[in-house]
Amino acid sequence: MSIVTLARNTGYAFGENRLTLMAVIILAVLALCAIFGPTIAPYDPLVTSATTKLARPSALHPFGTDALGRDILSRVIVATRLDLGMAVSAVALSFVVGLALGSLAGYFGGWTDRIIGRSMDTIMAFPLFVLAMGIVVALGNSVANIIIATMIINLPFYCRFARAEVNVRRELGYVEAARMGGNGSLRVLLSHIVPNILPPMMVQASLNMGWAILNAAGLSFIGLGVRPPTPEWGIMVSEGASYIISGEWWAFMFPGGALVLAVFSFNMLGDGLRDLLDPRKRV
Amino acid sequence: MAFVWKRLLGTIPSLIGVVVLTFFISHALPGDPAAYFAGPAANAASIENIRATLGLDRPLPVQFLHYVIDLAQGNLGRSLTTGQPVLTDLIERLPASLELSSFALLFAISIAIPMGVWAATRINGSVDHACRAVVTVSAAFPTFFVGLLFVYVFYFLLGWAPQPLGRLNEIAFSPPPHVTGAYTIDALIAGDWPVLRASLAQLILPAISLGLFALAPIARITRAAMLEALGSDFIRTARASGLPARKILMTYAFRNVLLPVSSVLGMVFSFLLGSNVLIEQVFGWQGVGAYAVSAVIASDYAAVQGFVLMMAMLYVLLNLAVDIFATLVDPRVRFEG
């Protein structure tokens, strides 16, 4: 892909599809919140106040306050780092492990393929969210284990994708040529095949990111991983849920809205990236 | 019948995989169940003691054997919170979850298929846009958040729905006599109309918020399959032969939608069984999901493992049912093996 086509395709992805541009802007804002969260936040997210319990959104507290009088805006901002951090690390881990396992299965075939394939089938034999719950409970209730569980339930998708991509390239001319040139299997795989399957894998990863966020937030919504008073979107929604039936909507609406915004932006970015790398799939 | 047997045999590796992985999760991972059971006040000796009584000091293969024997006898251990055997607890609560999921699925299918068909016949029409909107929304909204939004709008703002606290307002009504365990069906059997109405009213919001997310993949695949069918040669021939449009759409084109839909159902079930947990939590629905959540909060190890195992078994069986359905609607699948 020459620089000109890349530029033209970028122009297409942003120009034709304003949503992608919007997604990039939202994600930039979220990234700023994730990096500078504690500095930007107007209040300390952990400081409680007996006088401002469940205050409506106002100029002082734009998102209102929660049942302990903590400023929801500050908590939503500070939580960005944890929520995005969990999703990004889980996706990065499944990307790397899935790429490695899938490439080995696709390149060597035979028993390697059978064992790896069967293991992935076994993961897929579970309803994935339920499996993630089981893993977190077994490993111990912590943020690190939420990341591991999310990584495991994402693994089959990356692994199968990498396997299929490696499999079609295994017998291609340039790979044969590399092999004839005396390169060993691992070298052929690492320096000739894997670089070529990275771009489609990246698209897969960005499409997958939203799902990873939803999954991690779902786990913390039911009380796994993140512990109060740590600000995290899922747990904030769950804390706010008790006040809905008495009409205090802001305590669950804003953290939930932040979740939706983040997931939506990642999905749009993923679609945009797919358009950029594979113009045939434009719809 | 041969293909049904073949599918049945095909589930055995999945079932073995499920049992092995569940065992691995509960016995071989670094988390220490003995320390859990011993409680925070335990010392090294008492943990060792509990490890011996639980059989956790034996080699893994021996533990696995005992695990399989226990499973074969339906022994999933005892719940710490309820004090009952986990299997009894789960069976008691399963009908409520199945009721919720089935209604959600029913809702999803009955909306998604007509929607997908309609969207395919009028591309860029209003139904097509609605279809796309639902797909986008369901990919970006967490189920639990949508459930809570519904509670806020339909219970608090509009007052249409009853308070989201369980399956029946037990102050005003008493549950119908137990037949299936699903209140709506039991009330129907007993002919108890007020209870039927009340339990349906409780069911409708959770079922819709769960079903909304099952709706999207079904609608999308229906639309895509229908578009492909409508563009194919045999439909052109049928049109050229002057067959009525209704017959072309419903008899010839629609039949081609059933196979792709049944293949996406596997994913839909995985999603429904997982999200059931979240929706039950939101609506105080006393099913297996809510049971698992309270077990999670109480670190009730055996109950969570039992729940995971049961859901996985259920999922394998549902996939089997989908496979058999696929072979029935499309004879080609039978020969592909």
PDB file of N, CA, C and O in Angstrom, chain B residues 75-140:
ATOM      1  N   ASN B  75     -23.269 -35.217  42.795  1.00  0.00           N
ATOM      2  CA  ASN B  75     -22.814 -34.524  43.989  1.00  0.00           C
ATOM      3  C   ASN B  75     -21.921 -33.347  43.608  1.00  0.00           C
ATOM      4  O   ASN B  75     -20.800 -33.517  43.175  1.00  0.00           O
ATOM      5  N   LEU B  76     -22.458 -32.145  43.735  1.00  0.00           N
ATOM      6  CA  LEU B  76     -21.685 -30.958  43.382  1.00  0.00           C
ATOM      7  C   LEU B  76     -21.168 -30.262  44.633  1.00  0.00           C
ATOM      8  O   LEU B  76     -20.716 -29.129  44.596  1.00  0.00           O
ATOM      9  N   GLY B  77     -21.285 -30.927  45.759  1.00  0.00           N
ATOM     10  CA  GLY B  77     -20.844 -30.301  47.006  1.00  0.00           C
ATOM     11  C   GLY B  77     -21.999 -29.576  47.678  1.00  0.00           C
ATOM     12  O   GLY B  77     -23.135 -29.595  47.202  1.00  0.00           O
ATOM     13  N   ARG B  78     -21.689 -28.953  48.804  1.00  0.00           N
ATOM     14  CA  ARG B  78     -22.716 -28.305  49.608  1.00  0.00           C
ATOM     15  C   ARG B  78     -22.468 -26.805  49.602  1.00  0.00           C
ATOM     16  O   ARG B  78     -21.326 -26.360  49.705  1.00  0.00           O
ATOM     17  N   SER B  79     -23.537 -26.053  49.473  1.00  0.00           N
ATOM     18  CA  SER B  79     -23.386 -24.602  49.471  1.00  0.00           C
ATOM     19  C   SER B  79     -23.155 -24.093  50.893  1.00  0.00           C
ATOM     20  O   SER B  79     -23.789 -24.556  51.838  1.00  0.00           O
ATOM     21  N   LEU B  80     -22.218 -23.143  51.009  1.00  0.00           N
ATOM     22  CA  LEU B  80     -21.939 -22.589  52.333  1.00  0.00           C
ATOM     23  C   LEU B  80     -23.064 -21.682  52.808  1.00  0.00           C
ATOM     24  O   LEU B  80     -23.360 -21.605  53.986  1.00  0.00           O
ATOM     25  N   THR B  81     -23.694 -20.976  51.870  1.00  0.00           N
ATOM     26  CA  THR B  81     -24.683 -19.977  52.274  1.00  0.00           C
ATOM     27  C   THR B  81     -26.048 -20.589  52.569  1.00  0.00           C
ATOM     28  O   THR B  81     -26.685 -20.223  53.544  1.00  0.00           O
ATOM     29  N   THR B  82     -26.509 -21.541  51.735  1.00  0.00           N
ATOM     30  CA  THR B  82     -27.836 -22.099  51.975  1.00  0.00           C
ATOM     31  C   THR B  82     -27.772 -23.374  52.807  1.00  0.00           C
ATOM     32  O   THR B  82     -28.790 -23.805  53.340  1.00  0.00           O
ATOM     33  N   GLY B  83     -26.588 -24.002  52.889  1.00  0.00           N
ATOM     34  CA  GLY B  83     -26.452 -25.234  53.650  1.00  0.00           C
ATOM     35  C   GLY B  83     -27.019 -26.455  52.937  1.00  0.00           C
ATOM     36  O   GLY B  83     -26.960 -27.565  53.440  1.00  0.00           O
ATOM     37  N   GLN B  84     -27.576 -26.248  51.746  1.00  0.00           N
ATOM     38  CA  GLN B  84     -28.155 -27.372  50.992  1.00  0.00           C
ATOM     39  C   GLN B  84     -27.147 -27.888  49.976  1.00  0.00           C
ATOM     40  O   GLN B  84     -26.207 -27.177  49.628  1.00  0.00           O
ATOM     41  N   PRO B  85     -27.352 -29.112  49.448  1.00  0.00           N
ATOM     42  CA  PRO B  85     -26.511 -29.542  48.333  1.00  0.00           C
ATOM     43  C   PRO B  85     -26.673 -28.579  47.160  1.00  0.00           C
ATOM     44  O   PRO B  85     -27.793 -28.107  46.894  1.00  0.00           O
ATOM     45  N   VAL B  86     -25.552 -28.281  46.477  1.00  0.00           N
ATOM     46  CA  VAL B  86     -25.587 -27.306  45.391  1.00  0.00           C
ATOM     47  C   VAL B  86     -26.562 -27.725  44.296  1.00  0.00           C
ATOM     48  O   VAL B  86     -27.303 -26.898  43.759  1.00  0.00           O
ATOM     49  N   LEU B  87     -26.595 -29.034  44.000  1.00  0.00           N
ATOM     50  CA  LEU B  87     -27.468 -29.501  42.930  1.00  0.00           C
ATOM     51  C   LEU B  87     -28.934 -29.197  43.247  1.00  0.00           C
ATOM     52  O   LEU B  87     -29.684 -28.729  42.389  1.00  0.00           O
ATOM     53  N   THR B  88     -29.335 -29.441  44.507  1.00  0.00           N
ATOM     54  CA  THR B  88     -30.714 -29.148  44.923  1.00  0.00           C
ATOM     55  C   THR B  88     -31.020 -27.664  44.719  1.00  0.00           C
ATOM     56  O   THR B  88     -32.057 -27.301  44.166  1.00  0.00           O
ATOM     57  N   ASP B  89     -30.085 -26.817  45.189  1.00  0.00           N
ATOM     58  CA  ASP B  89     -30.252 -25.371  45.027  1.00  0.00           C
ATOM     59  C   ASP B  89     -30.439 -24.994  43.569  1.00  0.00           C
ATOM     60  O   ASP B  89     -31.340 -24.234  43.209  1.00  0.00           O
ATOM     61  N   LEU B  90     -29.560 -25.543  42.718  1.00  0.00           N
ATOM     62  CA  LEU B  90     -29.584 -25.162  41.307  1.00  0.00           C
ATOM     63  C   LEU B  90     -30.885 -25.621  40.646  1.00  0.00           C
ATOM     64  O   LEU B  90     -31.527 -24.870  39.918  1.00  0.00           O
ATOM     65  N   ILE B  91     -31.294 -26.868  40.933  1.00  0.00           N
ATOM     66  CA  ILE B  91     -32.497 -27.395  40.293  1.00  0.00           C
ATOM     67  C   ILE B  91     -33.721 -26.603  40.731  1.00  0.00           C
ATOM     68  O   ILE B  91     -34.623 -26.337  39.940  1.00  0.00           O
ATOM     69  N   GLU B  92     -33.703 -26.181  41.999  1.00  0.00           N
ATOM     70  CA  GLU B  92     -34.813 -25.395  42.510  1.00  0.00           C
ATOM     71  C   GLU B  92     -34.950 -24.069  41.754  1.00  0.00           C
ATOM     72  O   GLU B  92     -36.046 -23.588  41.502  1.00  0.00           O
ATOM     73  N   ARG B  93     -33.796 -23.476  41.383  1.00  0.00           N
ATOM     74  CA  ARG B  93     -33.825 -22.141  40.779  1.00  0.00           C
ATOM     75  C   ARG B  93     -33.787 -22.155  39.264  1.00  0.00           C
ATOM     76  O   ARG B  93     -34.018 -21.120  38.636  1.00  0.00           O
ATOM     77  N   LEU B  94     -33.449 -23.306  38.680  1.00  0.00           N
ATOM     78  CA  LEU B  94     -33.293 -23.342  37.232  1.00  0.00           C
ATOM     79  C   LEU B  94     -34.565 -22.954  36.455  1.00  0.00           C
ATOM     80  O   LEU B  94     -34.474 -22.203  35.482  1.00  0.00           O
ATOM     81  N   PRO B  95     -35.761 -23.432  36.866  1.00  0.00           N
ATOM     82  CA  PRO B  95     -36.946 -23.074  36.081  1.00  0.00           C
ATOM     83  C   PRO B  95     -37.126 -21.569  35.920  1.00  0.00           C
ATOM     84  O   PRO B  95     -37.502 -21.102  34.835  1.00  0.00           O
ATOM     85  N   ALA B  96     -36.833 -20.805  36.976  1.00  0.00           N
ATOM     86  CA  ALA B  96     -36.993 -19.355  36.890  1.00  0.00           C
ATOM     87  C   ALA B  96     -36.090 -18.787  35.803  1.00  0.00           C
ATOM     88  O   ALA B  96     -36.508 -17.941  35.003  1.00  0.00           O
ATOM     89  N   SER B  97     -34.836 -19.274  35.743  1.00  0.00           N
ATOM     90  CA  SER B  97     -33.899 -18.775  34.735  1.00  0.00           C
ATOM     91  C   SER B  97     -34.314 -19.197  33.341  1.00  0.00           C
ATOM     92  O   SER B  97     -34.239 -18.414  32.395  1.00  0.00           O
ATOM     93  N   LEU B  98     -34.765 -20.455  33.226  1.00  0.00           N
ATOM     94  CA  LEU B  98     -35.183 -20.936  31.908  1.00  0.00           C
ATOM     95  C   LEU B  98     -36.402 -20.165  31.424  1.00  0.00           C
ATOM     96  O   LEU B  98     -36.514 -19.833  30.243  1.00  0.00           O
ATOM     97  N   GLU B  99     -37.306 -19.861  32.364  1.00  0.00           N
ATOM     98  CA  GLU B  99     -38.490 -19.076  32.015  1.00  0.00           C
ATOM     99  C   GLU B  99     -38.062 -17.726  31.431  1.00  0.00           C
ATOM    100  O   GLU B  99     -38.504 -17.330  30.350  1.00  0.00           O
ATOM    101  N   LEU B 100     -37.170 -17.060  32.145  1.00  0.00           N
ATOM    102  CA  LEU B 100     -36.699 -15.743  31.701  1.00  0.00           C
ATOM    103  C   LEU B 100     -36.005 -15.833  30.342  1.00  0.00           C
ATOM    104  O   LEU B 100     -36.334 -15.086  29.413  1.00  0.00           O
ATOM    105  N   SER B 101     -35.064 -16.781  30.207  1.00  0.00           N
ATOM    106  CA  SER B 101     -34.325 -16.885  28.952  1.00  0.00           C
ATOM    107  C   SER B 101     -35.227 -17.271  27.787  1.00  0.00           C
ATOM    108  O   SER B 101     -35.072 -16.763  26.683  1.00  0.00           O
ATOM    109  N   SER B 102     -36.190 -18.186  28.040  1.00  0.00           N
ATOM    110  CA  SER B 102     -37.055 -18.608  26.940  1.00  0.00           C
ATOM    111  C   SER B 102     -37.920 -17.456  26.466  1.00  0.00           C
ATOM    112  O   SER B 102     -38.102 -17.259  25.264  1.00  0.00           O
ATOM    113  N   PHE B 103     -38.463 -16.695  27.413  1.00  0.00           N
ATOM    114  CA  PHE B 103     -39.266 -15.551  26.995  1.00  0.00           C
ATOM    115  C   PHE B 103     -38.422 -14.547  26.221  1.00  0.00           C
ATOM    116  O   PHE B 103     -38.876 -13.971  25.235  1.00  0.00           O
ATOM    117  N   ALA B 104     -37.178 -14.345  26.695  1.00  0.00           N
ATOM    118  CA  ALA B 104     -36.284 -13.413  26.002  1.00  0.00           C
ATOM    119  C   ALA B 104     -36.026 -13.898  24.576  1.00  0.00           C
ATOM    120  O   ALA B 104     -36.079 -13.121  23.622  1.00  0.00           O
ATOM    121  N   LEU B 105     -35.778 -15.212  24.436  1.00  0.00           N
ATOM    122  CA  LEU B 105     -35.490 -15.767  23.122  1.00  0.00           C
ATOM    123  C   LEU B 105     -36.714 -15.666  22.211  1.00  0.00           C
ATOM    124  O   LEU B 105     -36.619 -15.297  21.041  1.00  0.00           O
ATOM    125  N   LEU B 106     -37.874 -15.977  22.806  1.00  0.00           N
ATOM    126  CA  LEU B 106     -39.120 -15.907  22.057  1.00  0.00           C
ATOM    127  C   LEU B 106     -39.349 -14.483  21.535  1.00  0.00           C
ATOM    128  O   LEU B 106     -39.663 -14.269  20.368  1.00  0.00           O
ATOM    129  N   PHE B 107     -39.150 -13.532  22.440  1.00  0.00           N
ATOM    130  CA  PHE B 107     -39.291 -12.125  22.068  1.00  0.00           C
ATOM    131  C   PHE B 107     -38.317 -11.787  20.943  1.00  0.00           C
ATOM    132  O   PHE B 107     -38.697 -11.199  19.927  1.00  0.00           O
ATOM    133  N   ALA B 108     -37.046 -12.196  21.114  1.00  0.00           N
ATOM    134  CA  ALA B 108     -36.016 -11.848  20.137  1.00  0.00           C
ATOM    135  C   ALA B 108     -36.340 -12.423  18.767  1.00  0.00           C
ATOM    136  O   ALA B 108     -36.306 -11.723  17.760  1.00  0.00           O
ATOM    137  N   ILE B 109     -36.700 -13.721  18.737  1.00  0.00           N
ATOM    138  CA  ILE B 109     -36.956 -14.359  17.444  1.00  0.00           C
ATOM    139  C   ILE B 109     -38.184 -13.769  16.773  1.00  0.00           C
ATOM    140  O   ILE B 109     -38.185 -13.482  15.577  1.00  0.00           O
ATOM    141  N   SER B 110     -39.229 -13.532  17.575  1.00  0.00           N
ATOM    142  CA  SER B 110     -40.468 -13.077  16.942  1.00  0.00           C
ATOM    143  C   SER B 110     -40.350 -11.646  16.428  1.00  0.00           C
ATOM    144  O   SER B 110     -41.103 -11.232  15.565  1.00  0.00           O
ATOM    145  N   ILE B 111     -39.398 -10.877  16.934  1.00  0.00           N
ATOM    146  CA  ILE B 111     -39.177  -9.543  16.384  1.00  0.00           C
ATOM    147  C   ILE B 111     -38.103  -9.589  15.299  1.00  0.00           C
ATOM    148  O   ILE B 111     -38.240  -8.990  14.229  1.00  0.00           O
ATOM    149  N   ALA B 112     -37.020 -10.317  15.584  1.00  0.00           N
ATOM    150  CA  ALA B 112     -35.836 -10.226  14.721  1.00  0.00           C
ATOM    151  C   ALA B 112     -36.074 -10.785  13.327  1.00  0.00           C
ATOM    152  O   ALA B 112     -35.634 -10.198  12.345  1.00  0.00           O
ATOM    153  N   ILE B 113     -36.782 -11.917  13.228  1.00  0.00           N
ATOM    154  CA  ILE B 113     -36.914 -12.539  11.904  1.00  0.00           C
ATOM    155  C   ILE B 113     -37.790 -11.695  10.965  1.00  0.00           C
ATOM    156  O   ILE B 113     -37.360 -11.362   9.868  1.00  0.00           O
ATOM    157  N   PRO B 114     -39.002 -11.281  11.416  1.00  0.00           N
ATOM    158  CA  PRO B 114     -39.760 -10.390  10.532  1.00  0.00           C
ATOM    159  C   PRO B 114     -39.000  -9.102  10.213  1.00  0.00           C
ATOM    160  O   PRO B 114     -39.008  -8.626   9.075  1.00  0.00           O
ATOM    161  N   MET B 115     -38.290  -8.586  11.208  1.00  0.00           N
ATOM    162  CA  MET B 115     -37.542  -7.350  11.013  1.00  0.00           C
ATOM    163  C   MET B 115     -36.453  -7.535   9.951  1.00  0.00           C
ATOM    164  O   MET B 115     -36.301  -6.705   9.053  1.00  0.00           O
ATOM    165  N   GLY B 116     -35.701  -8.641  10.065  1.00  0.00           N
ATOM    166  CA  GLY B 116     -34.638  -8.905   9.111  1.00  0.00           C
ATOM    167  C   GLY B 116     -35.176  -9.108   7.704  1.00  0.00           C
ATOM    168  O   GLY B 116     -34.619  -8.587   6.733  1.00  0.00           O
ATOM    169  N   VAL B 117     -36.289  -9.838   7.597  1.00  0.00           N
ATOM    170  CA  VAL B 117     -36.884 -10.090   6.284  1.00  0.00           C
ATOM    171  C   VAL B 117     -37.359  -8.782   5.667  1.00  0.00           C
ATOM    172  O   VAL B 117     -37.082  -8.475   4.507  1.00  0.00           O
ATOM    173  N   TRP B 118     -38.042  -7.998   6.483  1.00  0.00           N
ATOM    174  CA  TRP B 118     -38.575  -6.727   6.007  1.00  0.00           C
ATOM    175  C   TRP B 118     -37.438  -5.796   5.570  1.00  0.00           C
ATOM    176  O   TRP B 118     -37.477  -5.165   4.515  1.00  0.00           O
ATOM    177  N   ALA B 119     -36.383  -5.730   6.413  1.00  0.00           N
ATOM    178  CA  ALA B 119     -35.254  -4.860   6.109  1.00  0.00           C
ATOM    179  C   ALA B 119     -34.613  -5.264   4.786  1.00  0.00           C
ATOM    180  O   ALA B 119     -34.198  -4.417   4.002  1.00  0.00           O
ATOM    181  N   ALA B 120     -34.561  -6.579   4.512  1.00  0.00           N
ATOM    182  CA  ALA B 120     -33.920  -7.044   3.281  1.00  0.00           C
ATOM    183  C   ALA B 120     -34.758  -6.709   2.053  1.00  0.00           C
ATOM    184  O   ALA B 120     -34.216  -6.484   0.972  1.00  0.00           O
ATOM    185  N   THR B 121     -36.079  -6.674   2.215  1.00  0.00           N
ATOM    186  CA  THR B 121     -36.901  -6.362   1.036  1.00  0.00           C
ATOM    187  C   THR B 121     -36.930  -4.867   0.763  1.00  0.00           C
ATOM    188  O   THR B 121     -37.171  -4.456  -0.364  1.00  0.00           O
ATOM    189  N   ARG B 122     -36.723  -4.065   1.788  1.00  0.00           N
ATOM    190  CA  ARG B 122     -36.697  -2.619   1.571  1.00  0.00           C
ATOM    191  C   ARG B 122     -35.418  -2.053   2.158  1.00  0.00           C
ATOM    192  O   ARG B 122     -35.408  -1.499   3.240  1.00  0.00           O
ATOM    193  N   ILE B 123     -34.327  -2.192   1.387  1.00  0.00           N
ATOM    194  CA  ILE B 123     -33.036  -1.702   1.871  1.00  0.00           C
ATOM    195  C   ILE B 123     -33.088  -0.188   2.022  1.00  0.00           C
ATOM    196  O   ILE B 123     -33.669   0.505   1.170  1.00  0.00           O
ATOM    197  N   ASN B 124     -32.519   0.303   3.110  1.00  0.00           N
ATOM    198  CA  ASN B 124     -32.524   1.731   3.433  1.00  0.00           C
ATOM    199  C   ASN B 124     -33.904   2.270   3.761  1.00  0.00           C
ATOM    200  O   ASN B 124     -34.091   3.476   3.847  1.00  0.00           O
ATOM    201  N   GLY B 125     -34.860   1.381   3.940  1.00  0.00           N
ATOM    202  CA  GLY B 125     -36.173   1.815   4.420  1.00  0.00           C
ATOM    203  C   GLY B 125     -36.115   2.014   5.926  1.00  0.00           C
ATOM    204  O   GLY B 125     -35.071   1.840   6.553  1.00  0.00           O
ATOM    205  N   SER B 126     -37.266   2.368   6.507  1.00  0.00           N
ATOM    206  CA  SER B 126     -37.233   2.702   7.933  1.00  0.00           C
ATOM    207  C   SER B 126     -36.956   1.473   8.795  1.00  0.00           C
ATOM    208  O   SER B 126     -36.254   1.559   9.799  1.00  0.00           O
ATOM    209  N   VAL B 127     -37.484   0.295   8.380  1.00  0.00           N
ATOM    210  CA  VAL B 127     -37.225  -0.913   9.163  1.00  0.00           C
ATOM    211  C   VAL B 127     -35.742  -1.275   9.095  1.00  0.00           C
ATOM    212  O   VAL B 127     -35.132  -1.697  10.078  1.00  0.00           O
ATOM    213  N   ASP B 128     -35.153  -1.054   7.907  1.00  0.00           N
ATOM    214  CA  ASP B 128     -33.735  -1.327   7.736  1.00  0.00           C
ATOM    215  C   ASP B 128     -32.910  -0.447   8.678  1.00  0.00           C
ATOM    216  O   ASP B 128     -31.964  -0.914   9.320  1.00  0.00           O
ATOM    217  N   HIS B 129     -33.288   0.828   8.770  1.00  0.00           N
ATOM    218  CA  HIS B 129     -32.569   1.733   9.671  1.00  0.00           C
ATOM    219  C   HIS B 129     -32.762   1.303  11.126  1.00  0.00           C
ATOM    220  O   HIS B 129     -31.809   1.310  11.905  1.00  0.00           O
ATOM    221  N   ALA B 130     -33.978   0.920  11.470  1.00  0.00           N
ATOM    222  CA  ALA B 130     -34.252   0.465  12.835  1.00  0.00           C
ATOM    223  C   ALA B 130     -33.403  -0.757  13.137  1.00  0.00           C
ATOM    224  O   ALA B 130     -32.829  -0.891  14.222  1.00  0.00           O
ATOM    225  N   CYS B 131     -33.309  -1.638  12.150  1.00  0.00           N
ATOM    226  CA  CYS B 131     -32.525  -2.858  12.287  1.00  0.00           C
ATOM    227  C   CYS B 131     -31.077  -2.508  12.597  1.00  0.00           C
ATOM    228  O   CYS B 131     -30.466  -3.041  13.520  1.00  0.00           O
ATOM    229  N   ARG B 132     -30.536  -1.567  11.825  1.00  0.00           N
ATOM    230  CA  ARG B 132     -29.149  -1.159  12.021  1.00  0.00           C
ATOM    231  C   ARG B 132     -28.961  -0.500  13.393  1.00  0.00           C
ATOM    232  O   ARG B 132     -27.966  -0.705  14.063  1.00  0.00           O
ATOM    233  N   ALA B 133     -29.953   0.298  13.792  1.00  0.00           N
ATOM    234  CA  ALA B 133     -29.857   0.977  15.090  1.00  0.00           C
ATOM    235  C   ALA B 133     -29.797  -0.047  16.219  1.00  0.00           C
ATOM    236  O   ALA B 133     -28.967   0.073  17.127  1.00  0.00           O
ATOM    237  N   VAL B 134     -30.658  -1.074  16.148  1.00  0.00           N
ATOM    238  CA  VAL B 134     -30.664  -2.086  17.208  1.00  0.00           C
ATOM    239  C   VAL B 134     -29.321  -2.808  17.262  1.00  0.00           C
ATOM    240  O   VAL B 134     -28.771  -3.060  18.332  1.00  0.00           O
ATOM    241  N   VAL B 135     -28.763  -3.097  16.082  1.00  0.00           N
ATOM    242  CA  VAL B 135     -27.482  -3.797  16.041  1.00  0.00           C
ATOM    243  C   VAL B 135     -26.392  -2.947  16.694  1.00  0.00           C
ATOM    244  O   VAL B 135     -25.603  -3.429  17.513  1.00  0.00           O
ATOM    245  N   THR B 136     -26.359  -1.652  16.357  1.00  0.00           N
ATOM    246  CA  THR B 136     -25.342  -0.769  16.934  1.00  0.00           C
ATOM    247  C   THR B 136     -25.514  -0.647  18.440  1.00  0.00           C
ATOM    248  O   THR B 136     -24.556  -0.747  19.203  1.00  0.00           O
ATOM    249  N   VAL B 137     -26.773  -0.420  18.862  1.00  0.00           N
ATOM    250  CA  VAL B 137     -27.042  -0.252  20.289  1.00  0.00           C
ATOM    251  C   VAL B 137     -26.638  -1.502  21.063  1.00  0.00           C
ATOM    252  O   VAL B 137     -25.967  -1.431  22.091  1.00  0.00           O
ATOM    253  N   SER B 138     -27.013  -2.659  20.529  1.00  0.00           N
ATOM    254  CA  SER B 138     -26.764  -3.863  21.314  1.00  0.00           C
ATOM    255  C   SER B 138     -25.277  -4.188  21.363  1.00  0.00           C
ATOM    256  O   SER B 138     -24.837  -4.909  22.237  1.00  0.00           O
ATOM    257  N   ALA B 139     -24.502  -3.628  20.423  1.00  0.00           N
ATOM    258  CA  ALA B 139     -23.062  -3.885  20.488  1.00  0.00           C
ATOM    259  C   ALA B 139     -22.385  -2.943  21.479  1.00  0.00           C
ATOM    260  O   ALA B 139     -21.291  -3.205  21.929  1.00  0.00           O
ATOM    261  N   ALA B 140     -23.034  -1.819  21.803  1.00  0.00           N
ATOM    262  CA  ALA B 140     -22.360  -0.814  22.626  1.00  0.00           C
ATOM    263  C   ALA B 140     -22.907  -0.725  24.046  1.00  0.00           C
ATOM    264  O   ALA B 140     -22.259  -0.181  24.917  1.00  0.00           O
TER     265      ALA B 140
END
